Amino acid sequence: MAKKRSRKYLAALEQVDRSKTYNALEAIELVKEIAYAKIDSMIEVAYKLGLNPKHADQQLRGALVLPNGTGRTQTVVVFAEGSAADAAREAGADFVGSSDLVEKIEGGWLDFDVVVASPDMMAQVGRLGRVLGPKGLMPNPKTGTVTPDVAAAVKDIKAGQVAYRIDNQANLHIPMGKVSFDAQALRENFAAIHETVLREKPASAKGVYVKSVTIASTFGPGVKIDPTTIIRDAE
């Protein structure tokens, strides 16, 4: 059964030429214009990639710091002890601890957005795999959230770091900023994302790598983009 769309969504959709592939600047300005949510929506970019996620050598996962941030405040939990814990607090971590935090999360507390851990804490954090894993919150070296320099990780996250991971259908979704951002800030963030996606292309990838790129605001319709204009429009 087709999903029933709201009148506001359909009105926004009418302003999108679905037969057209927009340049990056046009798409950003259009998405900003037709965003109708009462909140300051997040704009997200969605990639369809020519990868087979079933193959270990065609996974795509990592993190990058957006030059203009995301406009979203991230609540950061850090598992660390001693001087590393002190450094994490100074860097702006919202919650810092060790076994006490493990017990708190095991008890059902999940009021946070990102989890960072020093390598020596992973034996304890591993107990939380069943809780954090399904929510995409388990620390991982590939996203910089398992690191001996937890303070640097906290600073990056607070500065606008976003994690990304390809799904089982070879789709990649990454937030690029709020609707309230000006077009230039969004273009710069978009270019940083696109450069990262291209740079991190798995060596084993065959054929067309970037099959399609679409951006949309929360609840809004997608706008298709010509990938060749993303970086050029930001210059």
Short mmCIF file of C-alpha atoms in Angstrom, two decimals:
data_model
loop_
_atom_site.label_atom_id
_atom_site.label_comp_id
_atom_site.label_asym_id
_atom_site.label_seq_id
_atom_site.Cartn_x
_atom_site.Cartn_y
_atom_site.Cartn_z
CA MET A 1 0.00 0.00 0.00
CA ALA A 2 1.36 3.40 -1.00
CA LYS A 3 2.14 5.75 1.84
CA LYS A 4 -0.42 8.52 2.21
CA ARG A 5 1.24 11.92 1.94
CA SER A 6 0.14 15.12 3.68
CA ARG A 7 -1.19 18.09 1.74
CA LYS A 8 1.90 20.08 2.73
CA TYR A 9 4.16 17.37 1.33
CA LEU A 10 2.21 17.19 -1.91
CA ALA A 11 2.29 20.99 -2.24
CA ALA A 12 6.07 20.94 -1.77
CA LEU A 13 6.41 18.09 -4.25
CA GLU A 14 4.59 20.11 -6.92
CA GLN A 15 7.47 22.60 -6.84
CA VAL A 16 10.03 19.90 -7.68
CA ASP A 17 10.61 19.00 -11.32
CA ARG A 18 11.03 15.24 -10.93
CA SER A 19 12.24 14.89 -14.52
CA LYS A 20 15.16 17.19 -13.80
CA THR A 21 18.57 16.68 -12.23
CA TYR A 22 19.37 19.95 -10.46
CA ASN A 23 22.77 21.48 -9.90
CA ALA A 24 23.81 21.56 -6.25
CA LEU A 25 23.07 25.24 -5.67
CA GLU A 26 19.62 25.05 -7.27
CA ALA A 27 18.78 21.98 -5.20
CA ILE A 28 19.87 23.52 -1.92
CA GLU A 29 17.90 26.71 -2.53
CA LEU A 30 14.83 24.72 -3.58
CA VAL A 31 14.95 22.42 -0.54
CA LYS A 32 15.24 25.46 1.73
CA GLU A 33 12.30 27.11 -0.03
CA ILE A 34 9.90 24.17 0.12
CA ALA A 35 10.74 22.99 3.66
CA TYR A 36 7.45 23.10 5.54
CA ALA A 37 8.11 21.51 8.95
CA LYS A 38 7.48 23.85 11.89
CA ILE A 39 10.88 22.95 13.34
CA ASP A 40 14.23 24.02 11.89
CA SER A 41 14.59 20.87 9.80
CA MET A 42 17.78 19.01 9.08
CA ILE A 43 18.74 18.67 5.42
CA GLU A 44 20.12 15.24 4.57
CA VAL A 45 21.95 13.96 1.52
CA ALA A 46 21.23 10.45 0.29
CA TYR A 47 23.61 8.55 -1.98
CA LYS A 48 22.89 5.43 -3.98
CA LEU A 49 26.28 3.81 -4.50
CA GLY A 50 27.55 1.14 -6.86
CA LEU A 51 28.77 -1.09 -4.04
CA ASN A 52 27.82 -4.54 -2.80
CA PRO A 53 27.65 -4.26 1.01
CA LYS A 54 27.64 -8.06 1.29
CA HIS A 55 31.34 -7.96 0.46
CA ALA A 56 33.64 -6.95 3.30
CA ASP A 57 35.88 -5.01 0.91
CA GLN A 58 32.96 -2.88 -0.30
CA GLN A 59 31.89 -1.44 3.03
CA LEU A 60 31.89 2.31 3.53
CA ARG A 61 32.02 3.68 7.06
CA GLY A 62 33.67 6.62 8.72
CA ALA A 63 33.23 10.14 10.04
CA LEU A 64 33.99 13.69 8.98
CA VAL A 65 33.78 17.13 10.53
CA LEU A 66 31.54 19.46 8.54
CA PRO A 67 33.16 22.89 8.03
CA ASN A 68 30.02 24.66 9.24
CA GLY A 69 28.76 22.06 11.70
CA THR A 70 25.32 20.46 11.63
CA GLY A 71 23.38 22.98 13.69
CA ARG A 72 22.60 20.18 16.11
CA THR A 73 23.94 19.84 19.64
CA GLN A 74 25.28 16.35 20.27
CA THR A 75 25.18 14.83 23.75
CA VAL A 76 28.42 12.89 24.15
CA VAL A 77 29.13 10.03 26.57
CA VAL A 78 32.76 9.09 27.15
CA PHE A 79 34.07 5.89 28.71
CA ALA A 80 37.46 6.73 30.17
CA GLU A 81 39.36 6.82 33.44
CA GLY A 82 42.11 8.91 34.99
CA SER A 83 43.71 11.69 32.96
CA ALA A 84 41.78 10.68 29.83
CA ALA A 85 38.51 11.19 31.72
CA ASP A 86 39.66 14.60 32.95
CA ALA A 87 40.63 15.61 29.41
CA ALA A 88 37.25 14.48 28.07
CA ARG A 89 35.43 16.63 30.62
CA GLU A 90 37.58 19.65 29.72
CA ALA A 91 36.83 19.06 26.04
CA GLY A 92 33.09 19.31 26.69
CA ALA A 93 31.92 15.72 27.17
CA ASP A 94 28.46 15.63 28.73
CA PHE A 95 28.92 12.40 30.69
CA VAL A 96 32.18 10.67 31.60
CA GLY A 97 32.62 7.43 33.52
CA SER A 98 33.39 3.74 33.37
CA SER A 99 31.59 0.88 35.14
CA ASP A 100 29.07 3.34 36.58
CA LEU A 101 28.02 4.40 33.08
CA VAL A 102 27.83 0.78 31.93
CA GLU A 103 25.39 0.02 34.74
CA LYS A 104 23.37 3.15 34.03
CA ILE A 105 22.97 2.25 30.35
CA GLU A 106 22.19 -1.36 31.20
CA GLY A 107 19.42 0.05 33.37
CA GLY A 108 17.81 1.69 30.35
CA TRP A 109 19.36 5.16 30.18
CA LEU A 110 19.92 6.26 26.58
CA ASP A 111 19.72 10.08 26.68
CA PHE A 112 22.76 10.70 24.48
CA ASP A 113 23.73 10.87 20.82
CA VAL A 114 27.34 9.65 20.59
CA VAL A 115 29.50 7.26 22.61
CA VAL A 116 33.30 7.59 22.74
CA ALA A 117 35.64 5.16 24.51
CA SER A 118 39.33 4.81 25.15
CA PRO A 119 40.66 1.43 23.95
CA ASP A 120 41.26 0.16 27.48
CA MET A 121 37.56 0.61 28.27
CA MET A 122 36.23 -1.52 25.42
CA ALA A 123 36.16 -4.69 27.49
CA GLN A 124 33.57 -3.04 29.71
CA VAL A 125 31.76 -1.23 26.88
CA GLY A 126 31.50 -4.54 25.02
CA ARG A 127 28.86 -5.58 27.56
CA LEU A 128 26.60 -2.95 26.02
CA GLY A 129 26.76 -4.31 22.48
CA ARG A 130 23.18 -5.58 22.51
CA VAL A 131 21.93 -2.20 23.68
CA LEU A 132 24.13 0.21 21.72
CA GLY A 133 24.66 -1.85 18.56
CA PRO A 134 21.08 -1.81 17.20
CA LYS A 135 20.92 1.96 17.78
CA GLY A 136 24.18 2.62 15.94
CA LEU A 137 25.82 3.93 19.11
CA MET A 138 28.54 1.33 19.65
CA PRO A 139 32.00 2.97 19.59
CA ASN A 140 34.12 2.00 16.60
CA PRO A 141 37.69 2.88 15.54
CA LYS A 142 36.51 3.54 11.96
CA THR A 143 34.35 6.45 13.12
CA GLY A 144 36.98 7.75 15.53
CA THR A 145 34.93 6.89 18.59
CA VAL A 146 37.39 4.33 19.93
CA THR A 147 40.57 6.32 20.43
CA PRO A 148 43.27 6.98 23.02
CA ASP A 149 42.67 10.71 22.45
CA VAL A 150 39.09 10.92 23.69
CA ALA A 151 39.37 14.69 24.17
CA ALA A 152 40.08 15.25 20.47
CA ALA A 153 37.14 13.01 19.56
CA VAL A 154 34.82 15.02 21.80
CA LYS A 155 35.99 18.30 20.27
CA ASP A 156 35.40 16.98 16.74
CA ILE A 157 31.91 15.76 17.60
CA LYS A 158 30.99 19.04 19.26
CA ALA A 159 32.39 20.92 16.25
CA GLY A 160 30.02 19.15 13.86
CA GLN A 161 31.36 15.68 13.15
CA VAL A 162 28.97 13.29 11.44
CA ALA A 163 29.32 9.53 11.18
CA TYR A 164 28.25 7.67 8.06
CA ARG A 165 27.71 4.03 7.15
CA ILE A 166 26.40 2.34 4.03
CA ASP A 167 23.24 0.27 4.56
CA ASN A 168 22.37 -3.15 3.14
CA GLN A 169 20.96 -1.59 -0.05
CA ALA A 170 24.11 0.47 -0.73
CA ASN A 171 22.45 3.70 0.42
CA LEU A 172 24.30 6.32 2.42
CA HIS A 173 22.49 9.03 4.41
CA ILE A 174 24.41 11.97 5.90
CA PRO A 175 23.07 15.16 7.55
CA MET A 176 24.49 18.32 5.97
CA GLY A 177 23.02 21.14 8.05
CA LYS A 178 19.81 22.91 9.00
CA VAL A 179 17.30 24.64 6.72
CA SER A 180 18.16 27.88 8.53
CA PHE A 181 21.78 27.71 7.28
CA ASP A 182 22.57 30.03 4.42
CA ALA A 183 23.12 28.43 1.02
CA GLN A 184 26.88 28.99 1.10
CA ALA A 185 27.30 27.14 4.41
CA LEU A 186 25.24 24.23 3.10
CA ARG A 187 27.22 24.13 -0.15
CA GLU A 188 30.49 23.97 1.77
CA ASN A 189 29.19 21.17 3.99
CA PHE A 190 27.86 19.31 0.95
CA ALA A 191 31.20 19.60 -0.84
CA ALA A 192 33.04 18.24 2.22
CA ILE A 193 30.70 15.26 2.33
CA HIS A 194 31.01 14.57 -1.38
CA GLU A 195 34.79 14.83 -1.37
CA THR A 196 34.88 12.31 1.49
CA VAL A 197 32.55 9.87 -0.27
CA LEU A 198 34.71 10.03 -3.41
CA ARG A 199 37.99 9.76 -1.51
CA GLU A 200 36.84 6.75 0.51
CA LYS A 201 35.67 4.78 -2.53
CA PRO A 202 36.63 1.13 -1.91
CA ALA A 203 39.39 -0.06 -4.25
CA SER A 204 37.28 -3.10 -5.17
CA ALA A 205 34.33 -1.01 -6.41
CA LYS A 206 33.48 -1.68 -10.07
CA GLY A 207 31.42 0.29 -12.57
CA VAL A 208 29.55 3.47 -11.68
CA TYR A 209 30.32 4.42 -8.07
CA VAL A 210 27.89 7.30 -7.42
CA LYS A 211 24.61 6.25 -9.03
CA SER A 212 22.44 9.03 -7.66
CA VAL A 213 22.47 11.89 -5.14
CA THR A 214 19.35 13.37 -3.55
CA ILE A 215 18.84 15.95 -0.82
CA ALA A 216 15.74 16.58 1.28
CA SER A 217 14.68 18.31 4.46
CA THR A 218 12.94 16.44 7.27
CA PHE A 219 9.53 15.25 5.98
CA GLY A 220 10.16 17.01 2.65
CA PRO A 221 10.42 15.59 -0.89
CA GLY A 222 13.77 14.69 -2.37
CA VAL A 223 15.54 16.76 -5.02
CA LYS A 224 17.90 14.94 -7.40
CA ILE A 225 21.35 16.43 -8.00
CA ASP A 226 23.98 16.28 -10.71
CA PRO A 227 27.01 15.03 -8.68
CA THR A 228 29.48 16.90 -10.92
CA THR A 229 28.17 20.24 -9.62
CA ILE A 230 28.52 19.57 -5.89
CA ILE A 231 32.13 20.56 -5.41
CA ARG A 232 32.19 23.13 -8.22
CA ASP A 233 29.25 25.04 -6.72
CA ALA A 234 31.05 25.34 -3.39
CA GLU A 235 34.14 26.99 -4.88
#
